[in-house]
PDB file of C-alpha atoms in Angstrom:
ATOM      1  CA  GLU A   1     104.839  93.428  86.037  1.00 77.00           C
ATOM      2  CA  PRO A   2     103.430  90.435  88.074  1.00 82.00           C
ATOM      3  CA  GLU A   3     101.811  92.191  91.484  1.00 90.00           C
ATOM      4  CA  VAL A   4     100.230  91.265  94.602  1.00 94.00           C
ATOM      5  CA  THR A   5      97.126  91.562  95.286  1.00 95.00           C
ATOM      6  CA  GLN A   6      95.338  92.250  98.263  1.00 96.00           C
ATOM      7  CA  THR A   7      91.827  92.199  98.965  1.00 96.00           C
ATOM      8  CA  PRO A   8      90.133  94.488 101.312  1.00 95.00           C
ATOM      9  CA  SER A   9      92.649  97.575 101.339  1.00 94.00           C
ATOM     10  CA  HIS A  10      90.504  98.650 104.680  1.00 96.00           C
ATOM     11  CA  GLN A  11      88.602  96.173 107.189  1.00 97.00           C
ATOM     12  CA  VAL A  12      87.050  97.554 109.854  1.00 97.00           C
ATOM     13  CA  THR A  13      85.720  94.760 112.669  1.00 97.00           C
ATOM     14  CA  GLN A  14      85.066  95.205 116.183  1.00 97.00           C
ATOM     15  CA  MET A  15      86.695  93.427 118.762  1.00 97.00           C
ATOM     16  CA  GLY A  16      85.989  90.424 119.162  1.00 97.00           C
ATOM     17  CA  GLN A  17      85.529  89.261 115.746  1.00 98.00           C
ATOM     18  CA  GLU A  18      87.155  87.147 113.053  1.00 98.00           C
ATOM     19  CA  VAL A  19      88.624  88.116 110.274  1.00 98.00           C
ATOM     20  CA  ILE A  20      89.911  86.910 106.954  1.00 97.00           C
ATOM     21  CA  LEU A  21      92.646  89.199 105.259  1.00 97.00           C
ATOM     22  CA  ARG A  22      93.425  87.890 101.697  1.00 97.00           C
ATOM     23  CA  CYS A  23      95.919  87.763  99.216  1.00 97.00           C
ATOM     24  CA  VAL A  24      96.223  86.492  95.650  1.00 97.00           C
ATOM     25  CA  PRO A  25     100.560  85.627  95.114  1.00 95.00           C
ATOM     26  CA  ILE A  26     102.582  86.110  92.012  1.00 94.00           C
ATOM     27  CA  SER A  27     101.858  82.463  90.340  1.00 90.00           C
ATOM     28  CA  ASN A  28     105.139  81.365  89.920  1.00 88.00           C
ATOM     29  CA  HIS A  29     106.348  82.607  93.139  1.00 91.00           C
ATOM     30  CA  LEU A  30     106.681  79.462  96.029  1.00 90.00           C
ATOM     31  CA  TYR A  31     107.284  81.645  99.108  1.00 91.00           C
ATOM     32  CA  PHE A  32     104.464  83.536 100.812  1.00 94.00           C
ATOM     33  CA  TYR A  33     104.267  86.030 103.800  1.00 94.00           C
ATOM     34  CA  TRP A  34     102.686  87.901 105.507  1.00 96.00           C
ATOM     35  CA  TYR A  35     104.315  90.853 107.636  1.00 95.00           C
ATOM     36  CA  ARG A  36     102.429  93.752 109.659  1.00 95.00           C
ATOM     37  CA  GLN A  37     103.272  97.541 109.801  1.00 91.00           C
ATOM     38  CA  ILE A  38     101.184  99.436 113.499  1.00 90.00           C
ATOM     39  CA  LEU A  39     100.940 102.607 112.425  1.00 85.00           C
ATOM     40  CA  GLY A  40     104.392 105.016 112.679  1.00 78.00           C
ATOM     41  CA  GLN A  41     106.167 101.801 113.129  1.00 82.00           C
ATOM     42  CA  LYS A  42     108.467  99.273 111.354  1.00 84.00           C
ATOM     43  CA  VAL A  43     107.511  96.180 109.340  1.00 89.00           C
ATOM     44  CA  GLU A  44     107.430  92.809 111.200  1.00 92.00           C
ATOM     45  CA  PHE A  45     107.186  89.341 110.383  1.00 92.00           C
ATOM     46  CA  LEU A  46     104.188  87.458 110.860  1.00 96.00           C
ATOM     47  CA  VAL A  47     104.775  84.282 109.048  1.00 95.00           C
ATOM     48  CA  SER A  48     106.140  82.500 106.202  1.00 92.00           C
ATOM     49  CA  PHE A  49     104.524  79.470 104.397  1.00 93.00           C
ATOM     50  CA  TYR A  50     105.973  77.361 101.669  1.00 91.00           C
ATOM     51  CA  ASN A  51     105.394  73.881 100.226  1.00 88.00           C
ATOM     52  CA  ASN A  52     101.549  74.236 101.932  1.00 88.00           C
ATOM     53  CA  GLU A  53     103.166  74.632 105.770  1.00 92.00           C
ATOM     54  CA  ILE A  54     104.209  76.654 107.877  1.00 94.00           C
ATOM     55  CA  SER A  55     108.073  77.693 107.609  1.00 90.00           C
ATOM     56  CA  GLU A  56     108.598  80.300 110.181  1.00 90.00           C
ATOM     57  CA  LYS A  57     106.467  82.125 112.459  1.00 92.00           C
ATOM     58  CA  SER A  58     107.195  84.995 115.235  1.00 92.00           C
ATOM     59  CA  GLU A  59     106.156  85.633 118.680  1.00 92.00           C
ATOM     60  CA  ILE A  60     103.522  87.585 117.072  1.00 94.00           C
ATOM     61  CA  PHE A  61     102.105  84.729 115.474  1.00 96.00           C
ATOM     62  CA  ASP A  62     100.322  83.307 118.400  1.00 94.00           C
ATOM     63  CA  ASP A  63      97.018  80.671 118.489  1.00 95.00           C
ATOM     64  CA  GLN A  64      95.183  84.101 117.546  1.00 96.00           C
ATOM     65  CA  PHE A  65      96.633  83.920 114.314  1.00 97.00           C
ATOM     66  CA  SER A  66      96.297  81.066 111.215  1.00 97.00           C
ATOM     67  CA  VAL A  67      97.201  80.753 107.507  1.00 97.00           C
ATOM     68  CA  GLU A  68      95.737  78.841 104.440  1.00 94.00           C
ATOM     69  CA  ARG A  69      95.998  78.255 100.960  1.00 91.00           C
ATOM     70  CA  PRO A  70      92.920  77.223  99.935  1.00 86.00           C
ATOM     71  CA  ASP A  71      93.281  76.826  96.338  1.00 86.00           C
ATOM     72  CA  GLY A  72      96.395  77.109  94.198  1.00 77.00           C
ATOM     73  CA  SER A  73      96.027  81.263  94.154  1.00 86.00           C
ATOM     74  CA  ASN A  74      95.138  82.411  97.276  1.00 93.00           C
ATOM     75  CA  PHE A  75      96.775  82.961 100.358  1.00 96.00           C
ATOM     76  CA  THR A  76      94.789  83.877 103.626  1.00 97.00           C
ATOM     77  CA  LEU A  77      95.697  85.143 107.068  1.00 98.00           C
ATOM     78  CA  LYS A  78      92.601  84.681 109.864  1.00 98.00           C
ATOM     79  CA  ILE A  79      92.390  86.383 113.001  1.00 98.00           C
ATOM     80  CA  ARG A  80      90.612  84.834 115.505  1.00 96.00           C
ATOM     81  CA  SER A  81      89.070  87.671 118.176  1.00 95.00           C
ATOM     82  CA  THR A  82      90.556  90.135 116.980  1.00 97.00           C
ATOM     83  CA  LYS A  83      92.361  92.959 119.690  1.00 97.00           C
ATOM     84  CA  LEU A  84      92.455  96.653 119.446  1.00 97.00           C
ATOM     85  CA  GLU A  85      96.131  96.111 119.475  1.00 96.00           C
ATOM     86  CA  ASP A  86      95.599  94.194 115.811  1.00 97.00           C
ATOM     87  CA  SER A  87      94.882  97.450 114.437  1.00 97.00           C
ATOM     88  CA  ALA A  88      98.120  97.850 111.844  1.00 96.00           C
ATOM     89  CA  MET A  89      98.190  97.287 108.074  1.00 95.00           C
ATOM     90  CA  TYR A  90      99.159  93.883 107.199  1.00 97.00           C
ATOM     91  CA  PHE A  91     100.899  92.700 104.358  1.00 95.00           C
ATOM     92  CA  CYS A  92     101.411  89.703 102.092  1.00 96.00           C
ATOM     93  CA  ALA A  93     104.609  88.916 100.058  1.00 94.00           C
ATOM     94  CA  SER A  94     106.012  86.256  97.757  1.00 93.00           C
ATOM     95  CA  SER A  95     109.462  85.514  96.098  1.00 89.00           C
ATOM     96  CA  GLU A  96     111.123  82.847  94.262  1.00 85.00           C
ATOM     97  CA  GLY A  97     113.566  82.481  96.942  1.00 74.00           C
ATOM     98  CA  GLU A  98     115.136  85.503  97.708  1.00 68.00           C
ATOM     99  CA  GLY A  99     113.639  89.560  96.940  1.00 72.00           C
ATOM    100  CA  TYR A 100     110.158  89.810  98.033  1.00 82.00           C
ATOM    101  CA  THR A 101     107.246  91.423  95.809  1.00 90.00           C
ATOM    102  CA  PHE A 102     105.143  92.948  98.859  1.00 92.00           C
ATOM    103  CA  GLY A 103     101.160  93.548  97.987  1.00 93.00           C
ATOM    104  CA  SER A 104      99.635  96.950  98.967  1.00 92.00           C
ATOM    105  CA  GLY A 105      98.434  96.014 102.193  1.00 94.00           C
ATOM    106  CA  THR A 106      95.093  95.540 104.327  1.00 96.00           C
ATOM    107  CA  ARG A 107      94.353  98.496 107.027  1.00 96.00           C
ATOM    108  CA  LEU A 108      92.625  96.823 109.764  1.00 97.00           C
ATOM    109  CA  THR A 109      90.826  98.681 112.155  1.00 97.00           C
ATOM    110  CA  VAL A 110      89.525  96.812 115.336  1.00 97.00           C
ATOM    111  CA  VAL A 111      87.094  99.773 117.764  1.00 97.00           C
TER     112      VAL A 111
ATOM    113  CA  GLY B   1     117.485  89.996 119.384  1.00 37.00           C
ATOM    114  CA  GLU B   2     118.186  91.206 115.350  1.00 42.00           C
ATOM    115  CA  SER B   3     118.417  94.761 115.426  1.00 48.00           C
ATOM    116  CA  VAL B   4     118.360  96.849 112.256  1.00 57.00           C
ATOM    117  CA  GLY B   5     118.175 100.945 112.294  1.00 52.00           C
ATOM    118  CA  LEU B   6     118.390 103.819 111.131  1.00 42.00           C
ATOM    119  CA  HIS B   7     120.805 107.116 111.564  1.00 46.00           C
ATOM    120  CA  LEU B   8     118.184 109.833 110.190  1.00 50.00           C
ATOM    121  CA  PRO B   9     114.498 109.774 111.104  1.00 81.00           C
ATOM    122  CA  THR B  10     113.850 112.298 108.267  1.00 90.00           C
ATOM    123  CA  LEU B  11     116.467 113.618 104.981  1.00 93.00           C
ATOM    124  CA  SER B  12     115.487 116.423 103.416  1.00 95.00           C
ATOM    125  CA  VAL B  13     116.767 117.581  99.667  1.00 96.00           C
ATOM    126  CA  GLN B  14     117.088 119.919  97.400  1.00 97.00           C
ATOM    127  CA  GLU B  15     115.551 118.286  94.387  1.00 97.00           C
ATOM    128  CA  GLY B  16     118.391 117.289  91.667  1.00 97.00           C
ATOM    129  CA  ASP B  17     120.702 117.006  94.702  1.00 97.00           C
ATOM    130  CA  ASN B  18     122.200 113.581  95.599  1.00 97.00           C
ATOM    131  CA  SER B  19     120.705 111.738  98.379  1.00 97.00           C
ATOM    132  CA  ILE B  20     122.238 109.048 101.366  1.00 96.00           C
ATOM    133  CA  ILE B  21     120.220 106.999 103.799  1.00 95.00           C
ATOM    134  CA  ASN B  22     122.447 105.006 106.310  1.00 93.00           C
ATOM    135  CA  CYS B  23     121.471 101.860 108.142  1.00 93.00           C
ATOM    136  CA  ALA B  24     123.304  99.926 110.521  1.00 91.00           C
ATOM    137  CA  TYR B  25     122.555  96.418 111.510  1.00 90.00           C
ATOM    138  CA  SER B  26     123.546  94.060 114.895  1.00 85.00           C
ATOM    139  CA  ASN B  27     123.754  90.712 112.651  1.00 87.00           C
ATOM    140  CA  SER B  28     127.063  89.966 111.713  1.00 88.00           C
ATOM    141  CA  ALA B  29     125.790  87.191 110.393  1.00 89.00           C
ATOM    142  CA  SER B  30     123.484  88.834 107.744  1.00 91.00           C
ATOM    143  CA  ASP B  31     124.743  88.146 104.345  1.00 91.00           C
ATOM    144  CA  TYR B  32     121.606  89.763 102.201  1.00 91.00           C
ATOM    145  CA  PHE B  33     120.545  93.096 102.671  1.00 93.00           C
ATOM    146  CA  ILE B  34     117.578  94.768 100.631  1.00 93.00           C
ATOM    147  CA  TRP B  35     116.672  98.463 100.691  1.00 95.00           C
ATOM    148  CA  TYR B  36     112.407  99.075 100.291  1.00 94.00           C
ATOM    149  CA  LYS B  37     110.495 102.264  99.474  1.00 94.00           C
ATOM    150  CA  GLN B  38     107.308 103.005 101.088  1.00 91.00           C
ATOM    151  CA  GLU B  39     104.742 105.554  99.824  1.00 89.00           C
ATOM    152  CA  SER B  40     101.883 106.689 101.639  1.00 83.00           C
ATOM    153  CA  GLY B  41      99.265 103.666 101.937  1.00 79.00           C
ATOM    154  CA  LYS B  42     101.096 101.519  99.659  1.00 83.00           C
ATOM    155  CA  GLY B  43     103.550  98.287 100.485  1.00 87.00           C
ATOM    156  CA  PRO B  44     107.573  98.489 100.380  1.00 90.00           C
ATOM    157  CA  GLN B  45     108.852  98.398  97.065  1.00 91.00           C
ATOM    158  CA  PHE B  46     111.734  96.658  96.565  1.00 90.00           C
ATOM    159  CA  ILE B  47     114.494  99.267  95.251  1.00 93.00           C
ATOM    160  CA  ILE B  48     117.955  97.476  95.263  1.00 94.00           C
ATOM    161  CA  ASP B  49     119.632  94.705  96.741  1.00 93.00           C
ATOM    162  CA  ILE B  50     123.206  93.541  97.865  1.00 94.00           C
ATOM    163  CA  ARG B  51     124.576  90.338  99.109  1.00 92.00           C
ATOM    164  CA  SER B  52     127.229  90.135 101.673  1.00 93.00           C
ATOM    165  CA  ASN B  53     129.891  88.668  99.142  1.00 94.00           C
ATOM    166  CA  MET B  54     129.560  92.512  97.552  1.00 96.00           C
ATOM    167  CA  ASP B  55     130.624  96.163  98.687  1.00 96.00           C
ATOM    168  CA  LYS B  56     128.265  97.726  96.597  1.00 97.00           C
ATOM    169  CA  ARG B  57     125.792  97.582  93.834  1.00 97.00           C
ATOM    170  CA  GLN B  58     124.618 100.112  91.115  1.00 96.00           C
ATOM    171  CA  GLY B  59     121.254 100.350  89.863  1.00 93.00           C
ATOM    172  CA  GLN B  60     119.588 102.657  88.067  1.00 92.00           C
ATOM    173  CA  ARG B  61     120.092 106.371  89.989  1.00 96.00           C
ATOM    174  CA  VAL B  62     120.903 104.003  92.800  1.00 97.00           C
ATOM    175  CA  THR B  63     123.798 102.768  94.583  1.00 97.00           C
ATOM    176  CA  VAL B  64     124.081 100.653  97.941  1.00 97.00           C
ATOM    177  CA  LEU B  65     126.908 100.833  99.258  1.00 97.00           C
ATOM    178  CA  LEU B  66     128.005  97.915 102.444  1.00 97.00           C
ATOM    179  CA  ASN B  67     130.588  97.703 104.891  1.00 96.00           C
ATOM    180  CA  LYS B  68     130.988  94.862 106.951  1.00 94.00           C
ATOM    181  CA  THR B  69     133.476  95.648 109.233  1.00 94.00           C
ATOM    182  CA  VAL B  70     131.352  98.316 111.198  1.00 94.00           C
ATOM    183  CA  LYS B  71     127.828  96.599 109.833  1.00 94.00           C
ATOM    184  CA  HIS B  72     126.531  99.508 107.896  1.00 94.00           C
ATOM    185  CA  LEU B  73     124.709  99.883 105.190  1.00 94.00           C
ATOM    186  CA  SER B  74     123.838 103.285 103.471  1.00 96.00           C
ATOM    187  CA  LEU B  75     121.553 103.742  99.988  1.00 97.00           C
ATOM    188  CA  GLN B  76     122.667 106.376  97.580  1.00 98.00           C
ATOM    189  CA  ILE B  77     119.825 108.384  95.540  1.00 98.00           C
ATOM    190  CA  ALA B  78     121.706 110.155  92.380  1.00 97.00           C
ATOM    191  CA  ALA B  79     119.473 113.402  91.259  1.00 97.00           C
ATOM    192  CA  THR B  80     116.740 113.305  93.762  1.00 97.00           C
ATOM    193  CA  GLN B  81     113.884 113.530  92.360  1.00 96.00           C
ATOM    194  CA  PRO B  82     109.852 114.555  93.655  1.00 95.00           C
ATOM    195  CA  GLY B  83     109.032 111.252  93.108  1.00 95.00           C
ATOM    196  CA  ASP B  84     111.923 110.180  94.963  1.00 97.00           C
ATOM    197  CA  SER B  85     109.711 111.187  98.311  1.00 96.00           C
ATOM    198  CA  ALA B  86     108.841 108.351 100.707  1.00 95.00           C
ATOM    199  CA  VAL B  87     110.427 106.361 103.849  1.00 93.00           C
ATOM    200  CA  TYR B  88     113.178 103.990 102.959  1.00 94.00           C
ATOM    201  CA  PHE B  89     113.522 100.850 105.245  1.00 90.00           C
ATOM    202  CA  CYS B  90     116.628  98.843 104.337  1.00 93.00           C
ATOM    203  CA  ALA B  91     115.762  95.132 105.195  1.00 92.00           C
ATOM    204  CA  GLU B  92     118.379  91.954 106.166  1.00 91.00           C
ATOM    205  CA  THR B  93     118.242  88.019 106.586  1.00 87.00           C
ATOM    206  CA  SER B  94     120.796  85.690 107.003  1.00 83.00           C
ATOM    207  CA  SER B  95     120.490  82.045 106.895  1.00 72.00           C
ATOM    208  CA  ASN B  96     120.337  80.957 110.798  1.00 68.00           C
ATOM    209  CA  THR B  97     116.752  83.440 110.101  1.00 64.00           C
ATOM    210  CA  GLY B  98     116.012  81.155 106.957  1.00 64.00           C
ATOM    211  CA  ASN B  99     113.752  83.501 104.687  1.00 67.00           C
ATOM    212  CA  GLN B 100     112.711  85.941 107.569  1.00 79.00           C
ATOM    213  CA  PHE B 101     113.846  89.511 106.784  1.00 85.00           C
ATOM    214  CA  TYR B 102     114.535  92.103 109.678  1.00 86.00           C
ATOM    215  CA  PHE B 103     113.540  95.755 108.521  1.00 86.00           C
ATOM    216  CA  GLY B 104     114.311  98.746 110.441  1.00 84.00           C
ATOM    217  CA  THR B 105     112.210 101.542 111.708  1.00 79.00           C
ATOM    218  CA  GLY B 106     112.483 103.707 108.017  1.00 87.00           C
ATOM    219  CA  THR B 107     114.574 107.279 107.005  1.00 92.00           C
ATOM    220  CA  SER B 108     111.303 109.748 105.749  1.00 93.00           C
ATOM    221  CA  LEU B 109     112.769 111.092 102.713  1.00 96.00           C
ATOM    222  CA  THR B 110     111.712 114.725 101.685  1.00 96.00           C
ATOM    223  CA  VAL B 111     112.653 116.136  98.208  1.00 96.00           C
ATOM    224  CA  ILE B 112     112.071 119.785  98.058  1.00 95.00           C
ATOM    225  CA  PRO B 113     111.069 121.127  94.488  1.00 92.00           C
TER     226      PRO B 113
END
């Protein structure tokens, strides 16, 4: 069964540093997403990406965040100048248009 | 803003019994709903979906019921197994929110052997 692959599974970074979270969506999917889940809280939408541009973003997705599809397979989330409150699980998802397939997530810990 | 919530944060059932997990939503324009299962340390896993033009949909051992009148949906799991222990989320979207899904806070299901 096709999978969404995320790397790394766990990232520890110092406050103020930049991190890049990587995702390989399912190859024939056209829509890509990033969600995050702070420990014990609900899954929250960050951004959706279609046709090489952001189609929607939430209030959480401020200038600190950016997404990129640098080649035909990878989809990245960059967080500039990380803050302690950025510590969370970050999930990538892809879809053909409706239901998503999620990756296993990257646990980001900002210290 | 959107509001998707769950009535019960935890649910314990005996192995072999049926489980019912409930979810309320507030956006009357919501037209597509998904139930996800999340096991510890893993991403949400699609279980079953339903569109607003339906009130019931069945999968393998799972049934989703949608009551648009009271903006409520439920997930029924038949003959619950230990492997069903997880957190279950409902998520909804509507045409006016694009492809963005709003998730509930989750119900933790524990199956007692």
